[in-house]
Amino acid sequence: MHYQRLPKGHFALTVVYLITGASIAASMVFSLLLFLSLEQGLLMKLMFGGLALVFEVGKFYIWYEMGERVSRRDSVGAAKALCFYAVLAGLSIAGSVGGINAATNTLLEGDAAKAGEVQSYNDKIAGLEREIDINEQAAQAYIDMKRIANGMTNMLERNADLRQRQDELRRERDQVAITSQSSLMGLMSSLADGLGWPLSRVQFGIVAALSMLLDFFAAFFIALLGDELRFRRSQKQAQLPVITEASQEASPVVPVRPDYYHEVVNKLRAGELRCAKGAVSRMLEKPLEEVEDIFHWLLQDGIVYRKPNRHFAVKV
């Protein structure tokens, strides 16, 4: 059974547009974080910020344009567009890495400050513990000198106060420790321990992977939208009404064969054209999406048939 491709419905296109827009916006934000951190002056911030936006918008349009040239079989133009895209994508990924790295550094600095605060409590508790040990040693000396009544009581009271202060410090330290580490810091620490890497290398690996994934994610959906637009344009050029999955059964239509359809039929019957989609596409200089429709009509009209190996052949 031959499958005829249909344009995507409104819901699918809405989802694709939302995902594409969110991906491009996130990529722009991370690039802006880096470029805006390069200079403190307002004018220079505006200049660098504008430069980041130009790179981002230009990069994604070039990816769309590369798809256009590939569909026109302009291999040289597609190669040029790919090279240009690679340059801008490299700049964008580097900017995103710097932007995400700056954001994670801010989180890590906050974690380090809280860790220092916890360590300060530990030092105070250890200092009190040393003082308690000294007092206990002094109390033992009073015992040895049989002067318990004169000095030992004061030592024990002092130690009781010190232990109460230790308990207070421990409660304050534990309260700080509960919120001392962000989830990102916990993730990076776990990865560093598992891989045996320093924390700085794990941090760079995470931000680089996120930056590249964000760029490739957006590029994929840009290509998806470009393919959908080209398909709808080819349908319009072939005078085919645009139908969606939801309206296919409700309003059946009869596609109109383009003028060159009869030329294809004559050449196939005369043996002047190989019965293959690639050959028809090269002869007509049409995209494969449009050739799919041509072979669908050829099957409907009984001009060709599909062999067991899924290839087409002209009916004799």
PDB file of C-alpha atoms in Angstrom:
ATOM      1  CA  MET A   1       0.000   0.000   0.000  1.00  0.00           C
ATOM      2  CA  HIS A   2       1.419   3.341  -1.050  1.00  0.00           C
ATOM      3  CA  TYR A   3       1.621   5.983   1.661  1.00  0.00           C
ATOM      4  CA  GLN A   4       0.973   9.558   0.643  1.00  0.00           C
ATOM      5  CA  ARG A   5       2.581  12.131   2.872  1.00  0.00           C
ATOM      6  CA  LEU A   6       0.300  14.746   4.363  1.00  0.00           C
ATOM      7  CA  PRO A   7       1.117  18.171   5.803  1.00  0.00           C
ATOM      8  CA  LYS A   8       1.429  18.296   9.556  1.00  0.00           C
ATOM      9  CA  GLY A   9      -1.641  19.420  11.457  1.00  0.00           C
ATOM     10  CA  HIS A  10      -1.972  22.649  13.453  1.00  0.00           C
ATOM     11  CA  PHE A  11      -1.216  20.955  16.767  1.00  0.00           C
ATOM     12  CA  ALA A  12       2.017  19.361  15.528  1.00  0.00           C
ATOM     13  CA  LEU A  13       3.190  22.604  13.944  1.00  0.00           C
ATOM     14  CA  THR A  14       2.368  24.566  17.102  1.00  0.00           C
ATOM     15  CA  VAL A  15       4.446  22.164  19.200  1.00  0.00           C
ATOM     16  CA  VAL A  16       7.347  22.333  16.740  1.00  0.00           C
ATOM     17  CA  TYR A  17       7.255  26.144  16.665  1.00  0.00           C
ATOM     18  CA  LEU A  18       7.177  26.311  20.477  1.00  0.00           C
ATOM     19  CA  ILE A  19      10.118  23.919  20.869  1.00  0.00           C
ATOM     20  CA  THR A  20      12.116  25.698  18.172  1.00  0.00           C
ATOM     21  CA  GLY A  21      11.455  29.117  19.676  1.00  0.00           C
ATOM     22  CA  ALA A  22      12.369  27.958  23.183  1.00  0.00           C
ATOM     23  CA  SER A  23      15.598  26.341  21.958  1.00  0.00           C
ATOM     24  CA  ILE A  24      16.674  29.436  20.019  1.00  0.00           C
ATOM     25  CA  ALA A  25      15.772  31.704  22.962  1.00  0.00           C
ATOM     26  CA  ALA A  26      17.786  29.568  25.405  1.00  0.00           C
ATOM     27  CA  SER A  27      20.776  29.549  23.061  1.00  0.00           C
ATOM     28  CA  MET A  28      20.566  33.343  22.761  1.00  0.00           C
ATOM     29  CA  VAL A  29      20.339  33.811  26.538  1.00  0.00           C
ATOM     30  CA  PHE A  30      23.441  31.732  27.236  1.00  0.00           C
ATOM     31  CA  SER A  31      25.406  33.499  24.488  1.00  0.00           C
ATOM     32  CA  LEU A  32      24.305  36.852  25.909  1.00  0.00           C
ATOM     33  CA  LEU A  33      25.515  35.819  29.378  1.00  0.00           C
ATOM     34  CA  LEU A  34      29.024  35.469  28.018  1.00  0.00           C
ATOM     35  CA  PHE A  35      29.101  38.483  25.708  1.00  0.00           C
ATOM     36  CA  LEU A  36      27.592  40.799  28.310  1.00  0.00           C
ATOM     37  CA  SER A  37      30.166  39.704  30.885  1.00  0.00           C
ATOM     38  CA  LEU A  38      33.049  40.782  28.626  1.00  0.00           C
ATOM     39  CA  GLU A  39      32.539  44.511  29.198  1.00  0.00           C
ATOM     40  CA  GLN A  40      31.043  46.580  32.017  1.00  0.00           C
ATOM     41  CA  GLY A  41      30.164  49.713  30.027  1.00  0.00           C
ATOM     42  CA  LEU A  42      26.556  50.072  28.835  1.00  0.00           C
ATOM     43  CA  LEU A  43      27.494  50.916  25.238  1.00  0.00           C
ATOM     44  CA  MET A  44      29.841  47.961  24.923  1.00  0.00           C
ATOM     45  CA  LYS A  45      27.250  45.662  26.517  1.00  0.00           C
ATOM     46  CA  LEU A  46      24.750  46.740  23.857  1.00  0.00           C
ATOM     47  CA  MET A  47      27.287  46.171  21.086  1.00  0.00           C
ATOM     48  CA  PHE A  48      28.342  42.732  22.309  1.00  0.00           C
ATOM     49  CA  GLY A  49      24.731  41.762  23.029  1.00  0.00           C
ATOM     50  CA  GLY A  50      23.699  42.777  19.509  1.00  0.00           C
ATOM     51  CA  LEU A  51      26.608  40.791  18.106  1.00  0.00           C
ATOM     52  CA  ALA A  52      25.460  37.692  19.999  1.00  0.00           C
ATOM     53  CA  LEU A  53      21.910  38.037  18.662  1.00  0.00           C
ATOM     54  CA  VAL A  54      23.151  38.482  15.083  1.00  0.00           C
ATOM     55  CA  PHE A  55      25.265  35.326  15.381  1.00  0.00           C
ATOM     56  CA  GLU A  56      22.370  33.296  16.783  1.00  0.00           C
ATOM     57  CA  VAL A  57      19.702  34.425  14.291  1.00  0.00           C
ATOM     58  CA  GLY A  58      22.108  34.168  11.350  1.00  0.00           C
ATOM     59  CA  LYS A  59      23.252  30.710  12.379  1.00  0.00           C
ATOM     60  CA  PHE A  60      19.763  29.202  12.408  1.00  0.00           C
ATOM     61  CA  TYR A  61      18.720  30.920   9.172  1.00  0.00           C
ATOM     62  CA  ILE A  62      21.831  29.552   7.456  1.00  0.00           C
ATOM     63  CA  TRP A  63      20.824  26.036   8.570  1.00  0.00           C
ATOM     64  CA  TYR A  64      17.418  26.586   6.961  1.00  0.00           C
ATOM     65  CA  GLU A  65      19.038  27.958   3.806  1.00  0.00           C
ATOM     66  CA  MET A  66      21.316  24.919   3.613  1.00  0.00           C
ATOM     67  CA  GLY A  67      18.212  22.710   3.536  1.00  0.00           C
ATOM     68  CA  GLU A  68      16.815  24.836   0.702  1.00  0.00           C
ATOM     69  CA  ARG A  69      19.980  24.386  -1.343  1.00  0.00           C
ATOM     70  CA  VAL A  70      20.090  20.648  -0.688  1.00  0.00           C
ATOM     71  CA  SER A  71      16.508  20.344  -1.939  1.00  0.00           C
ATOM     72  CA  ARG A  72      17.526  22.220  -5.124  1.00  0.00           C
ATOM     73  CA  ARG A  73      20.529  19.853  -5.491  1.00  0.00           C
ATOM     74  CA  ASP A  74      22.899  22.803  -5.259  1.00  0.00           C
ATOM     75  CA  SER A  75      25.764  20.876  -3.672  1.00  0.00           C
ATOM     76  CA  VAL A  76      28.272  23.746  -3.916  1.00  0.00           C
ATOM     77  CA  GLY A  77      25.872  26.226  -2.343  1.00  0.00           C
ATOM     78  CA  ALA A  78      24.951  23.719   0.364  1.00  0.00           C
ATOM     79  CA  ALA A  79      28.638  23.130   1.159  1.00  0.00           C
ATOM     80  CA  LYS A  80      29.240  26.882   1.471  1.00  0.00           C
ATOM     81  CA  ALA A  81      26.235  27.246   3.752  1.00  0.00           C
ATOM     82  CA  LEU A  82      27.439  24.315   5.871  1.00  0.00           C
ATOM     83  CA  CYS A  83      30.895  25.882   6.280  1.00  0.00           C
ATOM     84  CA  PHE A  84      29.366  29.217   7.253  1.00  0.00           C
ATOM     85  CA  TYR A  85      27.048  27.484   9.686  1.00  0.00           C
ATOM     86  CA  ALA A  86      29.960  25.557  11.232  1.00  0.00           C
ATOM     87  CA  VAL A  87      31.805  28.832  11.919  1.00  0.00           C
ATOM     88  CA  LEU A  88      28.790  30.508  13.521  1.00  0.00           C
ATOM     89  CA  ALA A  89      27.838  27.341  15.402  1.00  0.00           C
ATOM     90  CA  GLY A  90      31.362  27.136  16.820  1.00  0.00           C
ATOM     91  CA  LEU A  91      31.132  30.733  18.027  1.00  0.00           C
ATOM     92  CA  SER A  92      27.659  30.131  19.420  1.00  0.00           C
ATOM     93  CA  ILE A  93      28.642  26.945  21.248  1.00  0.00           C
ATOM     94  CA  ALA A  94      31.693  28.676  22.690  1.00  0.00           C
ATOM     95  CA  GLY A  95      29.439  31.522  23.827  1.00  0.00           C
ATOM     96  CA  SER A  96      26.935  29.118  25.340  1.00  0.00           C
ATOM     97  CA  VAL A  97      29.727  27.250  27.129  1.00  0.00           C
ATOM     98  CA  GLY A  98      30.991  30.522  28.581  1.00  0.00           C
ATOM     99  CA  GLY A  99      27.500  31.652  29.543  1.00  0.00           C
ATOM    100  CA  ILE A 100      26.516  28.389  31.229  1.00  0.00           C
ATOM    101  CA  ASN A 101      29.941  28.228  32.861  1.00  0.00           C
ATOM    102  CA  ALA A 102      29.462  31.719  34.297  1.00  0.00           C
ATOM    103  CA  ALA A 103      26.058  30.714  35.671  1.00  0.00           C
ATOM    104  CA  THR A 104      27.409  27.511  37.236  1.00  0.00           C
ATOM    105  CA  ASN A 105      30.373  29.404  38.692  1.00  0.00           C
ATOM    106  CA  THR A 106      27.923  31.669  40.494  1.00  0.00           C
ATOM    107  CA  LEU A 107      26.207  28.617  41.993  1.00  0.00           C
ATOM    108  CA  LEU A 108      29.530  27.053  42.922  1.00  0.00           C
ATOM    109  CA  GLU A 109      30.702  30.257  44.604  1.00  0.00           C
ATOM    110  CA  GLY A 110      27.566  30.237  46.738  1.00  0.00           C
ATOM    111  CA  ASP A 111      28.156  26.582  47.598  1.00  0.00           C
ATOM    112  CA  ALA A 112      31.776  27.313  48.483  1.00  0.00           C
ATOM    113  CA  ALA A 113      30.734  30.193  50.762  1.00  0.00           C
ATOM    114  CA  LYS A 114      28.279  27.974  52.624  1.00  0.00           C
ATOM    115  CA  ALA A 115      30.846  25.191  52.838  1.00  0.00           C
ATOM    116  CA  GLY A 116      33.255  27.701  54.374  1.00  0.00           C
ATOM    117  CA  GLU A 117      30.603  28.710  56.878  1.00  0.00           C
ATOM    118  CA  VAL A 118      30.093  25.055  57.858  1.00  0.00           C
ATOM    119  CA  GLN A 119      33.862  24.648  58.240  1.00  0.00           C
ATOM    120  CA  SER A 120      33.944  27.726  60.477  1.00  0.00           C
ATOM    121  CA  TYR A 121      31.418  26.088  62.797  1.00  0.00           C
ATOM    122  CA  ASN A 122      33.502  22.911  62.814  1.00  0.00           C
ATOM    123  CA  ASP A 123      36.591  24.898  63.793  1.00  0.00           C
ATOM    124  CA  LYS A 124      34.744  26.591  66.656  1.00  0.00           C
ATOM    125  CA  ILE A 125      33.427  23.245  67.895  1.00  0.00           C
ATOM    126  CA  ALA A 126      36.933  21.760  67.719  1.00  0.00           C
ATOM    127  CA  GLY A 127      38.329  24.731  69.642  1.00  0.00           C
ATOM    128  CA  LEU A 128      35.789  24.253  72.414  1.00  0.00           C
ATOM    129  CA  GLU A 129      36.631  20.544  72.479  1.00  0.00           C
ATOM    130  CA  ARG A 130      40.314  21.380  73.037  1.00  0.00           C
ATOM    131  CA  GLU A 131      39.397  23.727  75.873  1.00  0.00           C
ATOM    132  CA  ILE A 132      37.255  20.998  77.445  1.00  0.00           C
ATOM    133  CA  ASP A 133      40.210  18.576  77.260  1.00  0.00           C
ATOM    134  CA  ILE A 134      42.464  21.123  78.951  1.00  0.00           C
ATOM    135  CA  ASN A 135      39.910  21.673  81.724  1.00  0.00           C
ATOM    136  CA  GLU A 136      39.591  17.917  82.223  1.00  0.00           C
ATOM    137  CA  GLN A 137      43.345  17.623  82.505  1.00  0.00           C
ATOM    138  CA  ALA A 138      43.343  20.439  85.072  1.00  0.00           C
ATOM    139  CA  ALA A 139      40.520  18.747  87.000  1.00  0.00           C
ATOM    140  CA  GLN A 140      42.578  15.548  87.080  1.00  0.00           C
ATOM    141  CA  ALA A 141      45.480  17.546  88.489  1.00  0.00           C
ATOM    142  CA  TYR A 142      43.236  18.853  91.260  1.00  0.00           C
ATOM    143  CA  ILE A 143      42.200  15.275  91.998  1.00  0.00           C
ATOM    144  CA  ASP A 144      45.835  14.197  92.201  1.00  0.00           C
ATOM    145  CA  MET A 145      46.605  17.074  94.560  1.00  0.00           C
ATOM    146  CA  LYS A 146      43.518  16.270  96.656  1.00  0.00           C
ATOM    147  CA  ARG A 147      42.117  19.774  96.114  1.00  0.00           C
ATOM    148  CA  ILE A 148      38.798  18.715  94.664  1.00  0.00           C
ATOM    149  CA  ALA A 149      36.739  21.202  96.602  1.00  0.00           C
ATOM    150  CA  ASN A 150      38.925  24.163  95.702  1.00  0.00           C
ATOM    151  CA  GLY A 151      39.180  23.904  91.884  1.00  0.00           C
ATOM    152  CA  MET A 152      37.507  20.865  90.378  1.00  0.00           C
ATOM    153  CA  THR A 153      33.952  22.159  90.820  1.00  0.00           C
ATOM    154  CA  ASN A 154      34.727  25.280  88.790  1.00  0.00           C
ATOM    155  CA  MET A 155      36.304  23.166  86.062  1.00  0.00           C
ATOM    156  CA  LEU A 156      33.261  20.907  85.772  1.00  0.00           C
ATOM    157  CA  GLU A 157      30.911  23.882  85.618  1.00  0.00           C
ATOM    158  CA  ARG A 158      33.067  25.460  82.905  1.00  0.00           C
ATOM    159  CA  ASN A 159      33.035  22.230  80.875  1.00  0.00           C
ATOM    160  CA  ALA A 160      29.250  21.973  81.167  1.00  0.00           C
ATOM    161  CA  ASP A 161      28.937  25.490  79.741  1.00  0.00           C
ATOM    162  CA  LEU A 162      31.363  24.635  76.943  1.00  0.00           C
ATOM    163  CA  ARG A 163      29.470  21.464  75.988  1.00  0.00           C
ATOM    164  CA  GLN A 164      26.211  23.425  75.888  1.00  0.00           C
ATOM    165  CA  ARG A 165      27.873  25.945  73.564  1.00  0.00           C
ATOM    166  CA  GLN A 166      29.099  23.058  71.375  1.00  0.00           C
ATOM    167  CA  ASP A 167      25.539  21.763  71.075  1.00  0.00           C
ATOM    168  CA  GLU A 168      24.323  25.206  69.982  1.00  0.00           C
ATOM    169  CA  LEU A 169      27.083  25.456  67.350  1.00  0.00           C
ATOM    170  CA  ARG A 170      26.278  21.979  66.035  1.00  0.00           C
ATOM    171  CA  ARG A 171      22.606  22.909  65.594  1.00  0.00           C
ATOM    172  CA  GLU A 172      23.544  26.110  63.733  1.00  0.00           C
ATOM    173  CA  ARG A 173      26.062  24.217  61.583  1.00  0.00           C
ATOM    174  CA  ASP A 174      23.541  21.520  60.687  1.00  0.00           C
ATOM    175  CA  GLN A 175      20.988  24.180  59.728  1.00  0.00           C
ATOM    176  CA  VAL A 176      23.479  25.715  57.304  1.00  0.00           C
ATOM    177  CA  ALA A 177      24.546  22.313  55.961  1.00  0.00           C
ATOM    178  CA  ILE A 178      20.962  21.403  55.013  1.00  0.00           C
ATOM    179  CA  THR A 179      20.951  24.071  52.258  1.00  0.00           C
ATOM    180  CA  SER A 180      24.683  24.288  51.713  1.00  0.00           C
ATOM    181  CA  GLN A 181      24.827  22.356  48.415  1.00  0.00           C
ATOM    182  CA  SER A 182      22.779  22.968  45.268  1.00  0.00           C
ATOM    183  CA  SER A 183      21.483  20.064  43.185  1.00  0.00           C
ATOM    184  CA  LEU A 184      23.922  21.022  40.391  1.00  0.00           C
ATOM    185  CA  MET A 185      26.859  20.914  42.771  1.00  0.00           C
ATOM    186  CA  GLY A 186      25.672  17.544  44.069  1.00  0.00           C
ATOM    187  CA  LEU A 187      25.452  16.182  40.518  1.00  0.00           C
ATOM    188  CA  MET A 188      28.917  17.404  39.571  1.00  0.00           C
ATOM    189  CA  SER A 189      30.433  16.114  42.819  1.00  0.00           C
ATOM    190  CA  SER A 190      28.878  12.682  42.253  1.00  0.00           C
ATOM    191  CA  LEU A 191      30.173  12.551  38.667  1.00  0.00           C
ATOM    192  CA  ALA A 192      33.630  13.685  39.763  1.00  0.00           C
ATOM    193  CA  ASP A 193      33.755  10.935  42.389  1.00  0.00           C
ATOM    194  CA  GLY A 194      32.429   8.296  39.995  1.00  0.00           C
ATOM    195  CA  LEU A 195      34.755   9.193  37.104  1.00  0.00           C
ATOM    196  CA  GLY A 196      37.756  10.064  39.219  1.00  0.00           C
ATOM    197  CA  TRP A 197      38.011  13.488  37.541  1.00  0.00           C
ATOM    198  CA  PRO A 198      38.624  16.879  39.112  1.00  0.00           C
ATOM    199  CA  LEU A 199      35.517  18.964  39.649  1.00  0.00           C
ATOM    200  CA  SER A 200      36.633  21.597  37.099  1.00  0.00           C
ATOM    201  CA  ARG A 201      36.817  18.994  34.311  1.00  0.00           C
ATOM    202  CA  VAL A 202      33.371  17.628  35.164  1.00  0.00           C
ATOM    203  CA  GLN A 203      31.976  21.167  35.180  1.00  0.00           C
ATOM    204  CA  PHE A 204      33.393  21.899  31.725  1.00  0.00           C
ATOM    205  CA  GLY A 205      32.155  18.569  30.345  1.00  0.00           C
ATOM    206  CA  ILE A 206      28.605  19.214  31.550  1.00  0.00           C
ATOM    207  CA  VAL A 207      28.365  22.770  30.196  1.00  0.00           C
ATOM    208  CA  ALA A 208      29.957  21.789  26.854  1.00  0.00           C
ATOM    209  CA  ALA A 209      27.539  18.872  26.435  1.00  0.00           C
ATOM    210  CA  LEU A 210      24.545  21.076  27.308  1.00  0.00           C
ATOM    211  CA  SER A 211      25.649  23.784  24.862  1.00  0.00           C
ATOM    212  CA  MET A 212      26.144  21.397  21.941  1.00  0.00           C
ATOM    213  CA  LEU A 213      22.921  19.539  22.709  1.00  0.00           C
ATOM    214  CA  LEU A 214      21.015  22.833  22.782  1.00  0.00           C
ATOM    215  CA  ASP A 215      22.408  23.885  19.397  1.00  0.00           C
ATOM    216  CA  PHE A 216      21.787  20.526  17.702  1.00  0.00           C
ATOM    217  CA  PHE A 217      18.309  20.359  19.226  1.00  0.00           C
ATOM    218  CA  ALA A 218      17.362  23.737  17.765  1.00  0.00           C
ATOM    219  CA  ALA A 219      18.994  22.896  14.408  1.00  0.00           C
ATOM    220  CA  PHE A 220      16.960  19.679  14.161  1.00  0.00           C
ATOM    221  CA  PHE A 221      13.651  21.482  14.578  1.00  0.00           C
ATOM    222  CA  ILE A 222      14.717  24.261  12.192  1.00  0.00           C
ATOM    223  CA  ALA A 223      15.379  21.552   9.582  1.00  0.00           C
ATOM    224  CA  LEU A 224      12.013  19.971  10.394  1.00  0.00           C
ATOM    225  CA  LEU A 225      10.193  23.254   9.797  1.00  0.00           C
ATOM    226  CA  GLY A 226      12.132  23.871   6.599  1.00  0.00           C
ATOM    227  CA  ASP A 227      11.226  20.429   5.269  1.00  0.00           C
ATOM    228  CA  GLU A 228       7.549  21.023   6.076  1.00  0.00           C
ATOM    229  CA  LEU A 229       7.556  24.413   4.333  1.00  0.00           C
ATOM    230  CA  ARG A 230       9.218  22.943   1.236  1.00  0.00           C
ATOM    231  CA  PHE A 231       6.704  20.108   1.146  1.00  0.00           C
ATOM    232  CA  ARG A 232       3.747  22.498   1.321  1.00  0.00           C
ATOM    233  CA  ARG A 233       5.315  24.680  -1.349  1.00  0.00           C
ATOM    234  CA  SER A 234       5.813  21.697  -3.655  1.00  0.00           C
ATOM    235  CA  GLN A 235       2.177  20.710  -3.153  1.00  0.00           C
ATOM    236  CA  LYS A 236       1.050  24.206  -4.029  1.00  0.00           C
ATOM    237  CA  GLN A 237       3.247  24.314  -7.121  1.00  0.00           C
ATOM    238  CA  ALA A 238       1.843  20.972  -8.254  1.00  0.00           C
ATOM    239  CA  GLN A 239      -1.665  22.434  -7.809  1.00  0.00           C
ATOM    240  CA  LEU A 240      -2.456  20.002  -5.054  1.00  0.00           C
ATOM    241  CA  PRO A 241      -4.853  21.198  -2.381  1.00  0.00           C
ATOM    242  CA  VAL A 242      -3.317  21.243   1.095  1.00  0.00           C
ATOM    243  CA  ILE A 243      -5.139  18.746   3.295  1.00  0.00           C
ATOM    244  CA  THR A 244      -4.438  17.755   6.861  1.00  0.00           C
ATOM    245  CA  GLU A 245      -4.862  14.467   8.698  1.00  0.00           C
ATOM    246  CA  ALA A 246      -7.993  15.776  10.438  1.00  0.00           C
ATOM    247  CA  SER A 247      -9.771  16.821   7.248  1.00  0.00           C
ATOM    248  CA  GLN A 248      -8.682  14.006   4.921  1.00  0.00           C
ATOM    249  CA  GLU A 249     -11.743  11.799   5.454  1.00  0.00           C
ATOM    250  CA  ALA A 250     -14.202  14.664   5.706  1.00  0.00           C
ATOM    251  CA  SER A 251     -13.310  16.306   2.397  1.00  0.00           C
ATOM    252  CA  PRO A 252     -11.759  13.905  -0.159  1.00  0.00           C
ATOM    253  CA  VAL A 253     -10.247  15.612  -3.199  1.00  0.00           C
ATOM    254  CA  VAL A 254      -8.959  14.453  -6.560  1.00  0.00           C
ATOM    255  CA  PRO A 255      -5.377  15.655  -7.168  1.00  0.00           C
ATOM    256  CA  VAL A 256      -4.714  17.411 -10.472  1.00  0.00           C
ATOM    257  CA  ARG A 257      -1.841  15.977 -12.531  1.00  0.00           C
ATOM    258  CA  PRO A 258       0.740  18.570 -13.570  1.00  0.00           C
ATOM    259  CA  ASP A 259       1.533  19.105 -17.240  1.00  0.00           C
ATOM    260  CA  TYR A 260       4.831  17.202 -17.107  1.00  0.00           C
ATOM    261  CA  TYR A 261       3.049  14.057 -15.832  1.00  0.00           C
ATOM    262  CA  HIS A 262       2.127  13.035 -19.383  1.00  0.00           C
ATOM    263  CA  GLU A 263       5.734  13.522 -20.495  1.00  0.00           C
ATOM    264  CA  VAL A 264       6.867  11.108 -17.753  1.00  0.00           C
ATOM    265  CA  VAL A 265       4.234   8.561 -18.839  1.00  0.00           C
ATOM    266  CA  ASN A 266       5.307   8.730 -22.497  1.00  0.00           C
ATOM    267  CA  LYS A 267       9.014   8.358 -21.688  1.00  0.00           C
ATOM    268  CA  LEU A 268       8.370   5.430 -19.358  1.00  0.00           C
ATOM    269  CA  ARG A 269       6.270   3.597 -21.966  1.00  0.00           C
ATOM    270  CA  ALA A 270       8.854   4.288 -24.658  1.00  0.00           C
ATOM    271  CA  GLY A 271      11.662   2.940 -22.446  1.00  0.00           C
ATOM    272  CA  GLU A 272      13.476   6.291 -22.559  1.00  0.00           C
ATOM    273  CA  LEU A 273      13.269   6.739 -18.771  1.00  0.00           C
ATOM    274  CA  ARG A 274      14.194   4.257 -16.066  1.00  0.00           C
ATOM    275  CA  CYS A 275      11.248   3.449 -13.788  1.00  0.00           C
ATOM    276  CA  ALA A 276      12.831   4.747 -10.575  1.00  0.00           C
ATOM    277  CA  LYS A 277      12.148   7.774  -8.411  1.00  0.00           C
ATOM    278  CA  GLY A 278      15.744   8.991  -8.625  1.00  0.00           C
ATOM    279  CA  ALA A 279      15.718   8.913 -12.421  1.00  0.00           C
ATOM    280  CA  VAL A 280      12.406  10.770 -12.639  1.00  0.00           C
ATOM    281  CA  SER A 281      13.605  13.314 -10.087  1.00  0.00           C
ATOM    282  CA  ARG A 282      16.778  14.020 -12.086  1.00  0.00           C
ATOM    283  CA  MET A 283      14.893  14.330 -15.377  1.00  0.00           C
ATOM    284  CA  LEU A 284      12.324  16.770 -13.996  1.00  0.00           C
ATOM    285  CA  GLU A 285      14.727  18.483 -11.577  1.00  0.00           C
ATOM    286  CA  LYS A 286      12.052  18.126  -8.929  1.00  0.00           C
ATOM    287  CA  PRO A 287      12.399  17.216  -5.224  1.00  0.00           C
ATOM    288  CA  LEU A 288      11.723  13.643  -4.170  1.00  0.00           C
ATOM    289  CA  GLU A 289       8.605  14.743  -2.266  1.00  0.00           C
ATOM    290  CA  GLU A 290       6.980  15.737  -5.564  1.00  0.00           C
ATOM    291  CA  VAL A 291       8.193  12.552  -7.284  1.00  0.00           C
ATOM    292  CA  GLU A 292       6.406  10.545  -4.562  1.00  0.00           C
ATOM    293  CA  ASP A 293       3.132  12.063  -5.780  1.00  0.00           C
ATOM    294  CA  ILE A 294       3.989  11.264  -9.396  1.00  0.00           C
ATOM    295  CA  PHE A 295       4.527   7.573  -8.647  1.00  0.00           C
ATOM    296  CA  HIS A 296       1.343   7.529  -6.592  1.00  0.00           C
ATOM    297  CA  TRP A 297      -0.568   8.740  -9.661  1.00  0.00           C
ATOM    298  CA  LEU A 298       1.272   6.254 -11.894  1.00  0.00           C
ATOM    299  CA  LEU A 299       0.108   3.439  -9.632  1.00  0.00           C
ATOM    300  CA  GLN A 300      -3.446   4.768  -9.558  1.00  0.00           C
ATOM    301  CA  ASP A 301      -3.558   5.094 -13.355  1.00  0.00           C
ATOM    302  CA  GLY A 302      -2.148   1.599 -13.876  1.00  0.00           C
ATOM    303  CA  ILE A 303       0.962   2.842 -15.677  1.00  0.00           C
ATOM    304  CA  VAL A 304       3.362   1.090 -13.281  1.00  0.00           C
ATOM    305  CA  TYR A 305       3.171  -1.649 -10.678  1.00  0.00           C
ATOM    306  CA  ARG A 306       5.248  -2.487  -7.617  1.00  0.00           C
ATOM    307  CA  LYS A 307       7.356  -5.647  -7.766  1.00  0.00           C
ATOM    308  CA  PRO A 308       7.913  -7.942  -4.750  1.00  0.00           C
ATOM    309  CA  ASN A 309      11.262  -6.262  -4.095  1.00  0.00           C
ATOM    310  CA  ARG A 310       9.382  -2.935  -3.709  1.00  0.00           C
ATOM    311  CA  HIS A 311      10.828  -1.519  -6.957  1.00  0.00           C
ATOM    312  CA  PHE A 312       8.583  -0.131  -9.696  1.00  0.00           C
ATOM    313  CA  ALA A 313       8.154  -1.460 -13.224  1.00  0.00           C
ATOM    314  CA  VAL A 314       6.171  -0.272 -16.267  1.00  0.00           C
ATOM    315  CA  LYS A 315       3.137  -2.381 -17.129  1.00  0.00           C
ATOM    316  CA  VAL A 316       3.404  -3.902 -20.609  1.00  0.00           C
TER     317      VAL A 316
END
